Coordinates of C-alpha atoms and ligand atoms in Angstrom, one line a residue:
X1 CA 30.9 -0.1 -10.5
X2 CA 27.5 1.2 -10.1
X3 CA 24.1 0.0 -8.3
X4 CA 21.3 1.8 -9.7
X5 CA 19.2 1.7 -6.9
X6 CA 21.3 1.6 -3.8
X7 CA 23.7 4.7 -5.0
X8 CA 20.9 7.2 -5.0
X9 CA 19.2 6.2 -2.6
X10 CA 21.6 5.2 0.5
X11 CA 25.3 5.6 -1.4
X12 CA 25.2 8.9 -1.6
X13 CA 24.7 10.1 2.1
X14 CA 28.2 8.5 2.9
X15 CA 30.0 10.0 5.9
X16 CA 26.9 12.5 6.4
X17 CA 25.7 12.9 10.2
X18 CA 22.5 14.5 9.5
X19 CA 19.5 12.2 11.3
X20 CA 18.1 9.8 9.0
X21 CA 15.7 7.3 11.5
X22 CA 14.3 8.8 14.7
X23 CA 12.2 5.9 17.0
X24 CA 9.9 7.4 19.8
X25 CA 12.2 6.0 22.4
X26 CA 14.6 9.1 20.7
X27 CA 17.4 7.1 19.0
X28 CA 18.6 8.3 16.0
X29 CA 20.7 6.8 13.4
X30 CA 22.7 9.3 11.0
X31 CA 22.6 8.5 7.4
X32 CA 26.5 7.4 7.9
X33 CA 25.5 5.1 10.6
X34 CA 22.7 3.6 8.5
X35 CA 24.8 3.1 5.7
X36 CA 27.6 1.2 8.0
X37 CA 24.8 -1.4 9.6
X38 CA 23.8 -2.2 6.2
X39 CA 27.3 -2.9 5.1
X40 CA 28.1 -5.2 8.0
X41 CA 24.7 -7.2 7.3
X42 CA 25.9 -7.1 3.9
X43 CA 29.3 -9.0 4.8
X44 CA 27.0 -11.4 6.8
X45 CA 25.1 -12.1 3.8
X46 CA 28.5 -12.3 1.5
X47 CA 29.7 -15.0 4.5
X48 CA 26.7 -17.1 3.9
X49 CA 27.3 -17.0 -0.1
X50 CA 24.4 -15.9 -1.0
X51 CA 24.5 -14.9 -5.0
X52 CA 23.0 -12.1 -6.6
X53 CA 19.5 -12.6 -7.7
X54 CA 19.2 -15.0 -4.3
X55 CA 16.1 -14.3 -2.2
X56 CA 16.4 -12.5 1.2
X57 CA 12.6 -13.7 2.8
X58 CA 12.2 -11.0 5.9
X59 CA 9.1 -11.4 8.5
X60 CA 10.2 -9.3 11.1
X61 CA 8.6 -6.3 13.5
X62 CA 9.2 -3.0 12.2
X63 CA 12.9 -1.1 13.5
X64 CA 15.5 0.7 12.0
X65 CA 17.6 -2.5 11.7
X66 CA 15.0 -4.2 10.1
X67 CA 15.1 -1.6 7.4
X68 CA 18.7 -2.0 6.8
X69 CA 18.1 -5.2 5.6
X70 CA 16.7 -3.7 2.7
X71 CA 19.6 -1.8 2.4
X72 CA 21.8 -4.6 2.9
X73 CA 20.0 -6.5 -0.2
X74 CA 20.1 -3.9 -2.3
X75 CA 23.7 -3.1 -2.3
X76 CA 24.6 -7.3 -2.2
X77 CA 22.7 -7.4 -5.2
X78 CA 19.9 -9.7 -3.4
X79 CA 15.9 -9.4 -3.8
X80 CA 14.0 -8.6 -1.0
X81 CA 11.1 -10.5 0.1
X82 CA 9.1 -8.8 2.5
X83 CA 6.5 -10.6 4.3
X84 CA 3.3 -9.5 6.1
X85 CA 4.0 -9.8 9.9
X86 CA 0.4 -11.3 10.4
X87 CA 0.7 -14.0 7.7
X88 CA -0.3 -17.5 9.6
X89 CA 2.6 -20.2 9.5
X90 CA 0.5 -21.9 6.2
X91 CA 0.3 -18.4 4.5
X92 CA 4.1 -18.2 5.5
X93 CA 5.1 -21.7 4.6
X94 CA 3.1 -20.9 0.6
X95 CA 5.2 -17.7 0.3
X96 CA 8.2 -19.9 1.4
X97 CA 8.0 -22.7 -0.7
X98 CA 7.0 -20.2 -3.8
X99 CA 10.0 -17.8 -3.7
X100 CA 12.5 -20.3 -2.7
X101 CA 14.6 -17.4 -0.9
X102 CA 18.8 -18.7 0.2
X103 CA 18.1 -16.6 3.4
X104 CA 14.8 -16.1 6.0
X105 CA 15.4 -13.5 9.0
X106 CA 12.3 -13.7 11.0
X107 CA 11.9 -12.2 15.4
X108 CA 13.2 -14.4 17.4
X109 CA 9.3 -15.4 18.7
X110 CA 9.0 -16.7 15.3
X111 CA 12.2 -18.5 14.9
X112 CA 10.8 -22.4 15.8
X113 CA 7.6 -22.2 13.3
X114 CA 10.1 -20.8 10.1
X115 CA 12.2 -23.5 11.1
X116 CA 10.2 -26.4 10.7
X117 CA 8.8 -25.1 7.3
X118 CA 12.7 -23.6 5.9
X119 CA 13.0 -24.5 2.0
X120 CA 15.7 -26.7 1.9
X121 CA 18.9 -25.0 1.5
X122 CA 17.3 -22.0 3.0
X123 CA 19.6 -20.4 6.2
X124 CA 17.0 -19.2 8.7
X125 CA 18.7 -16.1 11.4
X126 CA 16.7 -13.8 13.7
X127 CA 17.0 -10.5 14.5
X128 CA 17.7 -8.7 17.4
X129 CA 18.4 -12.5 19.5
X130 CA 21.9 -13.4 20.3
X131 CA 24.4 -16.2 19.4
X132 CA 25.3 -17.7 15.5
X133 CA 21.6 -17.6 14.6
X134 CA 21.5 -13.9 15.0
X135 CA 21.6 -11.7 12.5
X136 CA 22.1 -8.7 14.9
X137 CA 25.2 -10.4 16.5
X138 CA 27.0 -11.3 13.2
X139 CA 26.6 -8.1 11.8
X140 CA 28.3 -7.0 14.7
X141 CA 31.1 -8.7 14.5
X142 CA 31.2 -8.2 10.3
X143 CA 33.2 -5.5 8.7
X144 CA 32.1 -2.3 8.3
X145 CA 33.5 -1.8 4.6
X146 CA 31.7 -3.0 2.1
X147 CA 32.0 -2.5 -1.6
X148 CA 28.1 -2.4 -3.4
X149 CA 27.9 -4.8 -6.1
X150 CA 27.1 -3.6 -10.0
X151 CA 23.2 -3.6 -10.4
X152 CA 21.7 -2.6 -13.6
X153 CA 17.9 -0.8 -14.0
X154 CA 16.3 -3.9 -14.9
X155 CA 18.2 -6.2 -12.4
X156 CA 15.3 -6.9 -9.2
X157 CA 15.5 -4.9 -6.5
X158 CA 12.6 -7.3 -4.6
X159 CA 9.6 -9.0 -5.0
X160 CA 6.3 -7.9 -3.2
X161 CA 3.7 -10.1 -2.6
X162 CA 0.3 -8.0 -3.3
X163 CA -2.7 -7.4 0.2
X164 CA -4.4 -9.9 -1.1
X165 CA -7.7 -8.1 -1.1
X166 CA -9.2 -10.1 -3.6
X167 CA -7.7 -13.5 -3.7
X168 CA -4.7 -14.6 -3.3
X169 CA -1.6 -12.5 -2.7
X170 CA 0.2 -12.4 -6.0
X171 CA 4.5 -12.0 -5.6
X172 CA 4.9 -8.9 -7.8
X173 CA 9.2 -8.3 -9.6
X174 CA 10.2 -4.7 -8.8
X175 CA 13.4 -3.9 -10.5
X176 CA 16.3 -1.4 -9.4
X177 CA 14.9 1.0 -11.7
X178 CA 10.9 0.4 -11.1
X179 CA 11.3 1.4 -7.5
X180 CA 14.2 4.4 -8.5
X181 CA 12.0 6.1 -10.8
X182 CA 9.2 6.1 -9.1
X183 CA 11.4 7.7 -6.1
X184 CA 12.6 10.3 -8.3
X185 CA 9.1 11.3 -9.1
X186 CA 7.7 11.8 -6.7
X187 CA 10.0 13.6 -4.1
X188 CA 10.4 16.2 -7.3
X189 CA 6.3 16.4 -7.0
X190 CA 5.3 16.4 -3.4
X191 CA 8.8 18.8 -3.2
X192 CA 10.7 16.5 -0.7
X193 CA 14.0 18.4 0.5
X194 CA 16.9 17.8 3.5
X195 CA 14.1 20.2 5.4
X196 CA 11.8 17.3 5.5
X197 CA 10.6 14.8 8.2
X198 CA 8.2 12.0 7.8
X199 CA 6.0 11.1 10.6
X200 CA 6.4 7.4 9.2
X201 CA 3.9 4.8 10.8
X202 CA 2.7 2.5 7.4
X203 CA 4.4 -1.1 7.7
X204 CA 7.8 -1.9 5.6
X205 CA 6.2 -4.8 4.2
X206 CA 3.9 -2.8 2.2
X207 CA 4.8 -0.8 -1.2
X208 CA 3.1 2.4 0.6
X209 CA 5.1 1.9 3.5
X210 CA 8.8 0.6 2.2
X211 CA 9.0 2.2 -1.1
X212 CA 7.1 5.2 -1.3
X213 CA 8.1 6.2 1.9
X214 CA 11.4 4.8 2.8
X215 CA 12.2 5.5 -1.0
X216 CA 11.5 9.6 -1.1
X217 CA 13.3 10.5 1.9
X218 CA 16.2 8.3 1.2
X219 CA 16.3 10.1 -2.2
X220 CA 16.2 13.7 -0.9
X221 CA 17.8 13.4 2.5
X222 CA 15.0 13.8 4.6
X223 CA 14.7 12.0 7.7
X224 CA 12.0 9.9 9.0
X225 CA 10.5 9.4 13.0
X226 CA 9.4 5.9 12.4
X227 CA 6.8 4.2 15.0
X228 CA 6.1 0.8 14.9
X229 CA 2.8 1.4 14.2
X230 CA -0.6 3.8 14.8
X231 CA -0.6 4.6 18.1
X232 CA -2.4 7.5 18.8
X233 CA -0.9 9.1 21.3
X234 CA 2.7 9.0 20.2
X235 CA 1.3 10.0 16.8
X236 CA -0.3 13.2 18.4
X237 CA 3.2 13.9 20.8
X238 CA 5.4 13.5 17.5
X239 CA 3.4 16.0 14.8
X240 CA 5.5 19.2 16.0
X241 CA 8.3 17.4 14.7
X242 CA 7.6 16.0 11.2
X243 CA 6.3 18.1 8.1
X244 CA 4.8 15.2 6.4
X245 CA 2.6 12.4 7.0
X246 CA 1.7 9.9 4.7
X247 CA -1.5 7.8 5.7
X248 CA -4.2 5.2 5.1
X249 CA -7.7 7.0 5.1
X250 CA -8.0 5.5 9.1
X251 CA -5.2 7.3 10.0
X252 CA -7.0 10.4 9.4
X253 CA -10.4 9.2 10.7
X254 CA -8.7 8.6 13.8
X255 CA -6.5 11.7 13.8
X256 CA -10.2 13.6 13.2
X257 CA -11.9 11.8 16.4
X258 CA -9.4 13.3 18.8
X259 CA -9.8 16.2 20.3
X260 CA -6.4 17.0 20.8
X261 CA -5.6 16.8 17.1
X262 CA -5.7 20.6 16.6
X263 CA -5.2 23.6 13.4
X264 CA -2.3 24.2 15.9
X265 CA -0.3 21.7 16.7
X266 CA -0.1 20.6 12.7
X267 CA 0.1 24.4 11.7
X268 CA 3.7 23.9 10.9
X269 CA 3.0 20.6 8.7
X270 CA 3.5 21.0 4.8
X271 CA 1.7 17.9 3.7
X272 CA -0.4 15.0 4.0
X273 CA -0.9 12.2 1.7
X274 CA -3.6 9.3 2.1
X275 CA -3.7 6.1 -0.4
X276 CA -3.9 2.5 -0.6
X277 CA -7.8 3.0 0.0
X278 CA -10.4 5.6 -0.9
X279 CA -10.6 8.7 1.2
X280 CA -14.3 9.2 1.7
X281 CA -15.2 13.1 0.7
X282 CA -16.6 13.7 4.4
X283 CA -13.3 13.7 5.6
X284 CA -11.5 15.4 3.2
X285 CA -13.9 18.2 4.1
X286 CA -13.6 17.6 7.7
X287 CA -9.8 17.5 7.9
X288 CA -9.8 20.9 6.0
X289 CA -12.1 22.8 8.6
X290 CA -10.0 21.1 11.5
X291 CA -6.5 21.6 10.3
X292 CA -7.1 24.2 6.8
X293 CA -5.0 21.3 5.1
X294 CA -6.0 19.8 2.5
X295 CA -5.3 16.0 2.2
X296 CA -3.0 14.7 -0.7
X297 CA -5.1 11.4 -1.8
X298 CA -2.8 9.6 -4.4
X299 CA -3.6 6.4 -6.0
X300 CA -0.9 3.1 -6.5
X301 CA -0.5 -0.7 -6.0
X302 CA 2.2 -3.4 -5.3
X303 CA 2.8 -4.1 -9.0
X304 CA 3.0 -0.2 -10.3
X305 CA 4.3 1.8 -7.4
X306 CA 2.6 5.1 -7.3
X307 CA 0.9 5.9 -10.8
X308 CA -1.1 9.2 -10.3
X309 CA -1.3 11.6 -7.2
X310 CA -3.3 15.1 -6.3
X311 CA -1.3 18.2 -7.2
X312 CA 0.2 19.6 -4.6
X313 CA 0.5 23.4 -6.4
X314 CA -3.3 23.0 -7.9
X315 CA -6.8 22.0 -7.0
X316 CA -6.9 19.2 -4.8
X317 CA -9.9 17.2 -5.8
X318 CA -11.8 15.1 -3.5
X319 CA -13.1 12.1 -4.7
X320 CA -10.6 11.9 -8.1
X321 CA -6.6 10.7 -7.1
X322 CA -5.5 13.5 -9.3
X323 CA -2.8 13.0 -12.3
X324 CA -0.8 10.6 -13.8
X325 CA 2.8 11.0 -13.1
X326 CA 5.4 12.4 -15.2
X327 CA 6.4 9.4 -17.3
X328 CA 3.2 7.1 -16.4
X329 CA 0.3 6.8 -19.3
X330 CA -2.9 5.9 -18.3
X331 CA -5.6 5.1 -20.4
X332 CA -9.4 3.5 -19.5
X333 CA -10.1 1.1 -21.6
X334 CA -13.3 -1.7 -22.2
X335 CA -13.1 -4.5 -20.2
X336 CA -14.3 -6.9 -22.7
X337 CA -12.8 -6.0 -25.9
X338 CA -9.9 -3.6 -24.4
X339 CA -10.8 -0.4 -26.6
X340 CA -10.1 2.4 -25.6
X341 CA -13.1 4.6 -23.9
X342 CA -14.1 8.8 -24.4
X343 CA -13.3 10.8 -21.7
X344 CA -16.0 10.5 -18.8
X345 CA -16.6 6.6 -19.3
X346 CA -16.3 4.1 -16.9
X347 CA -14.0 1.0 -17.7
X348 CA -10.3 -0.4 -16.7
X349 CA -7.6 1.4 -15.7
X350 CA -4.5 0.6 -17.7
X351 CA -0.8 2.0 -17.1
X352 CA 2.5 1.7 -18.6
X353 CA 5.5 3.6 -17.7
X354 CA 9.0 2.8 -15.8
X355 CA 7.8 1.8 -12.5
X356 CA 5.7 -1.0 -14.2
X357 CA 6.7 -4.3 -12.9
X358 CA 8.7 -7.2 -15.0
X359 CA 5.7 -9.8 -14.1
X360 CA 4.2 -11.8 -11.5
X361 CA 6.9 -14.3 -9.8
X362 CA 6.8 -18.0 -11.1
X363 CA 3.6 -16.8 -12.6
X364 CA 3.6 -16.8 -16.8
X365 CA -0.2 -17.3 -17.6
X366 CA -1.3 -14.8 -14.6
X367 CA 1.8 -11.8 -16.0
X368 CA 0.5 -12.5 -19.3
X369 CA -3.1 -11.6 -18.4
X370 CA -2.6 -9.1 -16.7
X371 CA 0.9 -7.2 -19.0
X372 CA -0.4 -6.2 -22.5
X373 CA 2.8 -6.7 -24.9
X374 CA 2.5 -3.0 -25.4
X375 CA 3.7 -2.4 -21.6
X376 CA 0.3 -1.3 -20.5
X377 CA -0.7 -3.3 -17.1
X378 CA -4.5 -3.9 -16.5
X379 CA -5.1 -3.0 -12.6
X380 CA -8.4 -4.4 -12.1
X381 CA -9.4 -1.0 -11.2
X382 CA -12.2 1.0 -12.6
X383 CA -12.2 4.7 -13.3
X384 CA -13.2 7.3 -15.6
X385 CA -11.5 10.6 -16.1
X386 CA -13.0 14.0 -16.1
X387 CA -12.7 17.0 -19.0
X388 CA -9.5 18.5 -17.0
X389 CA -7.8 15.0 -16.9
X390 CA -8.6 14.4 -13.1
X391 CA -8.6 10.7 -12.7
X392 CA -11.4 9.0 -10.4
X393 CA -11.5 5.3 -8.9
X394 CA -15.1 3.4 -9.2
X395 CA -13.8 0.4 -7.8
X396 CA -12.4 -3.0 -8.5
X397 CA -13.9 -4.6 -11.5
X398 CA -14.1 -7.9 -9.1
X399 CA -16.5 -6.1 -6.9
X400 CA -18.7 -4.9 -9.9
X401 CA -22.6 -5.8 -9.5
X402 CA -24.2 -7.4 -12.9
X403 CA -27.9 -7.4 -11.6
X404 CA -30.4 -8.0 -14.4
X405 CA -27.7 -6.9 -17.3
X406 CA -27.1 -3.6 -15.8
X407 CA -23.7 -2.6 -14.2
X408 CA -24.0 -1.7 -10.7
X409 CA -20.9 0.2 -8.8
X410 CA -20.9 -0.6 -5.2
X411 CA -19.2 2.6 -4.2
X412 CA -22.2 4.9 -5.8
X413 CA -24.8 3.0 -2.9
X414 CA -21.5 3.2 -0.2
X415 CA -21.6 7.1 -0.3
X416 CA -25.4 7.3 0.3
X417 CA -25.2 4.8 3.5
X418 CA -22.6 6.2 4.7
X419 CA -23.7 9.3 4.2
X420 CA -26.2 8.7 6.8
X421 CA -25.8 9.8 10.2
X422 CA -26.6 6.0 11.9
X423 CA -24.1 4.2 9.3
X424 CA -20.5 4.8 10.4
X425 CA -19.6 2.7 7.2
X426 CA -21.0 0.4 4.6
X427 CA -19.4 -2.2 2.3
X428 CA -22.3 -3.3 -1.0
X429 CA -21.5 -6.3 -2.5
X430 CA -23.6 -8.7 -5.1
X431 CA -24.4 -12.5 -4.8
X432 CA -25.4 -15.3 -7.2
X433 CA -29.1 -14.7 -7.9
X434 CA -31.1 -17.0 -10.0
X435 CA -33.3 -14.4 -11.4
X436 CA -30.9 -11.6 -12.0
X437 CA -27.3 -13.2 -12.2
X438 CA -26.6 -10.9 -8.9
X439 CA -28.6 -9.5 -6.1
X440 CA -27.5 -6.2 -4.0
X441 CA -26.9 -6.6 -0.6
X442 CA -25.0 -3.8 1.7
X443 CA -23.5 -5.0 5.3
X444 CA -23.6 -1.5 7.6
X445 CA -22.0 -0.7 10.7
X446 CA -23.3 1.2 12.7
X447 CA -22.7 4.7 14.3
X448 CA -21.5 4.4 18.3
X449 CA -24.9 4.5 19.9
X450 CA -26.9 3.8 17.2
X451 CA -29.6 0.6 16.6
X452 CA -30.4 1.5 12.7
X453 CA -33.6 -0.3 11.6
X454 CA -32.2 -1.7 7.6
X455 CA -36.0 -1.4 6.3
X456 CA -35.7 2.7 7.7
X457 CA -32.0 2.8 5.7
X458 CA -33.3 1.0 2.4
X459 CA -36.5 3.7 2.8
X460 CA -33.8 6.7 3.1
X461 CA -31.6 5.9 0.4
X462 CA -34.5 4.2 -2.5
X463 CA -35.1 7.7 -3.7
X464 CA -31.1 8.4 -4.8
X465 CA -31.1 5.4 -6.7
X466 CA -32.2 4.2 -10.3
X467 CA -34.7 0.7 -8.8
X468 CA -32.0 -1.7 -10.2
X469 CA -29.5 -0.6 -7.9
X470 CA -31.6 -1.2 -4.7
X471 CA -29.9 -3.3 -2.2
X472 CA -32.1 -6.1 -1.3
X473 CA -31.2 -6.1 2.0
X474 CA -28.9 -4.4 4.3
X475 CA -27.2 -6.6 7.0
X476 CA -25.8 -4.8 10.2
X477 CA -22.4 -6.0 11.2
X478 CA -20.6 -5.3 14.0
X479 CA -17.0 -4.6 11.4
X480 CA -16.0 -4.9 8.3
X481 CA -13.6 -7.9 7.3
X482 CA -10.4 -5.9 6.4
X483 CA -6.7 -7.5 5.9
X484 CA -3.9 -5.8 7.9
X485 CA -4.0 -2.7 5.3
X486 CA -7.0 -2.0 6.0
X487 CA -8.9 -3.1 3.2
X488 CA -12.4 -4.3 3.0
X489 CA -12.3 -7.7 1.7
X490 CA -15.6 -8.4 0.3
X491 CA -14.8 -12.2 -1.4
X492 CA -15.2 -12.8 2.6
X493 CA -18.2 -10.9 2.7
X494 CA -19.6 -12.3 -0.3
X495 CA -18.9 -15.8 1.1
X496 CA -20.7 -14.6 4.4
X497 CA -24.1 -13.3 2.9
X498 CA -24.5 -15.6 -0.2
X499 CA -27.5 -18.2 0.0
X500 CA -27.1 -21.5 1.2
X501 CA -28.6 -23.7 -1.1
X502 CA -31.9 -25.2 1.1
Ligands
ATP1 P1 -4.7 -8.1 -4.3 O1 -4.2 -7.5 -5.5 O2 -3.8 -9.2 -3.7 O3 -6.1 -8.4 -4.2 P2 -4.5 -5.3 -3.3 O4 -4.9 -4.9 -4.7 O5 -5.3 -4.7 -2.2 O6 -4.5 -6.9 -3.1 P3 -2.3 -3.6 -3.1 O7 -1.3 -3.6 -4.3 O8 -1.7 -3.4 -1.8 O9 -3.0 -4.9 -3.1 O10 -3.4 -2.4 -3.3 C1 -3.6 -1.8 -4.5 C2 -5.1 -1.5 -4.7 O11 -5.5 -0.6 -3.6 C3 -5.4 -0.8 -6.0 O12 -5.5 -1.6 -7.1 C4 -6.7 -0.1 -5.6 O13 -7.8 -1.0 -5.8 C5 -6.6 0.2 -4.1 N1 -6.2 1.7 -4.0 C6 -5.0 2.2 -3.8 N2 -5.0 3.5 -3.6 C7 -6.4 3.9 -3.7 C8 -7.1 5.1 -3.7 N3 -6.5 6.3 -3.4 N4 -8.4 5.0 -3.8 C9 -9.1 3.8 -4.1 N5 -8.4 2.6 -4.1 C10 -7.1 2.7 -3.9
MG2 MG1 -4.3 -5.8 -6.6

């Protein structure tokens, strides 16, 4: 009997001591050990007859044992449902009542509000709390044998509900071998070995996070320090130990405003990758002359995996995400009719390959939308590619600016604010206008210290840009909305700024 995912990834390391999860408090769990906690969940979830395909619903703080539940899932033959740790109890009780999942393990803080809004039939235990509702406790008591169960390539591994960035998070089907080829990929490009450790401080509810990093070093036997989050200062105390670090662009940022983040204390460090957002040039360049790294920007989403990365033998391009992977076609195509477009235009990015997922859960007319029959998946994402094949996001096509007939990308007017020294960043969005369909407006946030006049930043940036691109006005915020990724949601920011009707 085989499991396609689980055997690769955990099944193999059987009876090997070699430190897999490190926390900051300086536990460490041996690949062995790892492998035995997810076998005694496993038996927990075998006690509560849970049948393959069943969903296992997990909103829980990030630990090692939280992670074995992934594990666990994977070799019961169960789909994993990871939820957002800052989802409200109505965001919760939508994803709840959608995926239908036989099992909920939640902290035990949240244990009374899952209760009262469990999908009937549902078994709700918590983590890390004592007595017959714990999770912790059962698998204690469980046996630690456990034989996986047979899981083909197609079978799903778990279903991952997208940021919701632009609407509505979206539950996307990963299957065994969507998640196990992707793996395979790309710890044989970003050279992931035994030698390895990953500074690892994404969340495991998040594809970034779970998959690409759990995934990779799983695959290749490295080991991973894993903090519950981005605190700076452990960050800083744990970098002599790791030789990778895979980060959202503010990780860097914030890595780059410290003084004690040094060429020497990474100097050992073998790479660093930054996705899920785009990496502003300006610090690319300024990690480079602090550290004489260069950043590993890579480009991916909840329903693809990773699609295309930076090389990390050739020219690491700031501003482009670099290559499709081995395996992964991508093609930029016209939005309205779907032709296919000459190198150097701007239009959708498409993909097909194996770590495309089987469809949108309990969501027909959306998958087929969105899944061309030919296995290409439209992203939403626009890009063009460059004569030596370098690939380059513009943006979402939600957040492209019609103004007058003419197609206005928000990220061309983002680089010019925030290429100013008073604008420490900018989001440039359009609203309904009655004379020209949209109108340009740019919210700013300002530079510590600064009091930018918006008239003196229209004035500064008027002369970089064609007249139907101007912003009509620029609001200064305090912050940018952003979802717990990170992201700059701008359907709130375009609800903010557009007219009210007098
Ligand atoms: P939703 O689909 O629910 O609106 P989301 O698209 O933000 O949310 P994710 O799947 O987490 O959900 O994010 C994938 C998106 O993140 C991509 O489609 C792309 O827009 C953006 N993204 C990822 N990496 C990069 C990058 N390197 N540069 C620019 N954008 C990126
Ligand atoms: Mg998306």
């Amino acid at each position: 009997m085989t499991n396609h995912l689980f055997d690769p990834l955990f099944g193999r390391h059987s009876g090997s001591d070699t430190p897999f999860v490190t926390t900051p408090g300086g536990a460490t769990m041996s690949h062995a050990e790892f492998l035995t906690l997810s076998a005694r969940m496993a038996n927990v979830f075998a006690e509560l007859k849970l049948q393959k395909g069943d969903r296992v619903a997990v909103q829980v703080g990030k630990s090692v044992p939280a992670l074995a539940i992934y594990a666990a899932c994977l070799r019961s033959g169960l789909v994993l449902l990871p939820l957002n740790t800052g989802y409200t109890v109505s965001e919760l009780d939508y994803f709840l009542q959608d995926a239908e999942p036989g099992l909920v393990v939640c902290d035990p803080a949240q244990a009374d509000a899952l209760h009262a809004i469990l999908p009937h039939g549902a078994t709700l235990l918590t983590l890390d709390a004592q007595g017959a509702g714990s999770l912790t406790d059962r698998a204690a008591e469980a046996a630690a044998e456990h034989t996986p169960l047979s899981c083909g390539p197609d079978d799903l591994a778990a279903i991952l509900y997208t940021s919701g960035t632009t609407g509505r998070s979206k539950g996307a089907m990963l299957t065994h071998d969507n998640l196990l080829s992707n793996a395979q990929a790309l710890a044989d490009l970003w050279r992931f070995s035994e030698r390895d450790t990953l500074l690892h401080a994404l969340p495991i509810f998040h594809t970034h996070g779970l998959f690409v990093a759990v995934n990779v070093c799983a695959l290749s036997g490295a080991a991973m320090l894993f903090h519950p989050g981005f605190k700076l200062d452990a960050i800083i105390d744990d970098l002599p130990r790791a030789t990778v670090l895979m980060g959202v662009p503010t990780f860097y940022t914030r890595l780059l405003a410290d003084a004690r983040f040094t060429r020497d204390l990474v100097a050992h460090m073998r790479l660093f990758v930054s996705g899920s957002a785009p990496l502003l040039a300006e610090t690319h360049e300024a990690f480079e002359a602090r550290t004489g790294h260069r950043i590993l920007e890579r480009y991916g989403m909840t329903e693809t995996n990773m699609n295309v990365s930076n090389p990390y033998d050739g020219e690491r391009r700031a501003g482009t995400v670099g290559f499709p992977l081995p395996g992964v076609d991508l093609r930029i195509t016209d939005p309205q009719t779907g032709a296919t477009l000459p190198e150097g235009d701007i239009g959708m990015i498409e993909v097909r390959g194996p770590n495309v997922f089987k469809g949108y859960w309990r969501m027909p007319e959306k998958t087929a939308e969105e899944l061309r029959d030919n296995g290409f998946f439209i992203t939403g994402d626009l890009g063009q590619i460059d004569a030596q094949g370098y690939v380059a996001i513009v943006g979402r096509q939600k957040d492209l600016i019609i103004s007058g007939g003419y197609n206005i990308y928000p990220k061309e007017i983002e680089v010019l604010l925030d290429s100013l020294p008073e604008v420490n960043e900018s989001a440039v969005i359009g609203v309904p206008d009655a004379d020209f369909g949209e109108a340009v407006l740019a919210a700013v946030v300002p530079a510590p210290g600064t009091t930018p006049d918006p008239e003196a930043l229209l004035d500064r940036i008027r002369p970089e840009l064609a007249r139907f691109k101007h912003p009509r006005a620029i609001h200064i915020v305090e912050e940018l909305p952003r979802n717990t990724m990170g992201k700059v949601q701008k359907n709130i920011l375009r609800q903010t700024f557009t007219p009210k009707p007098a």
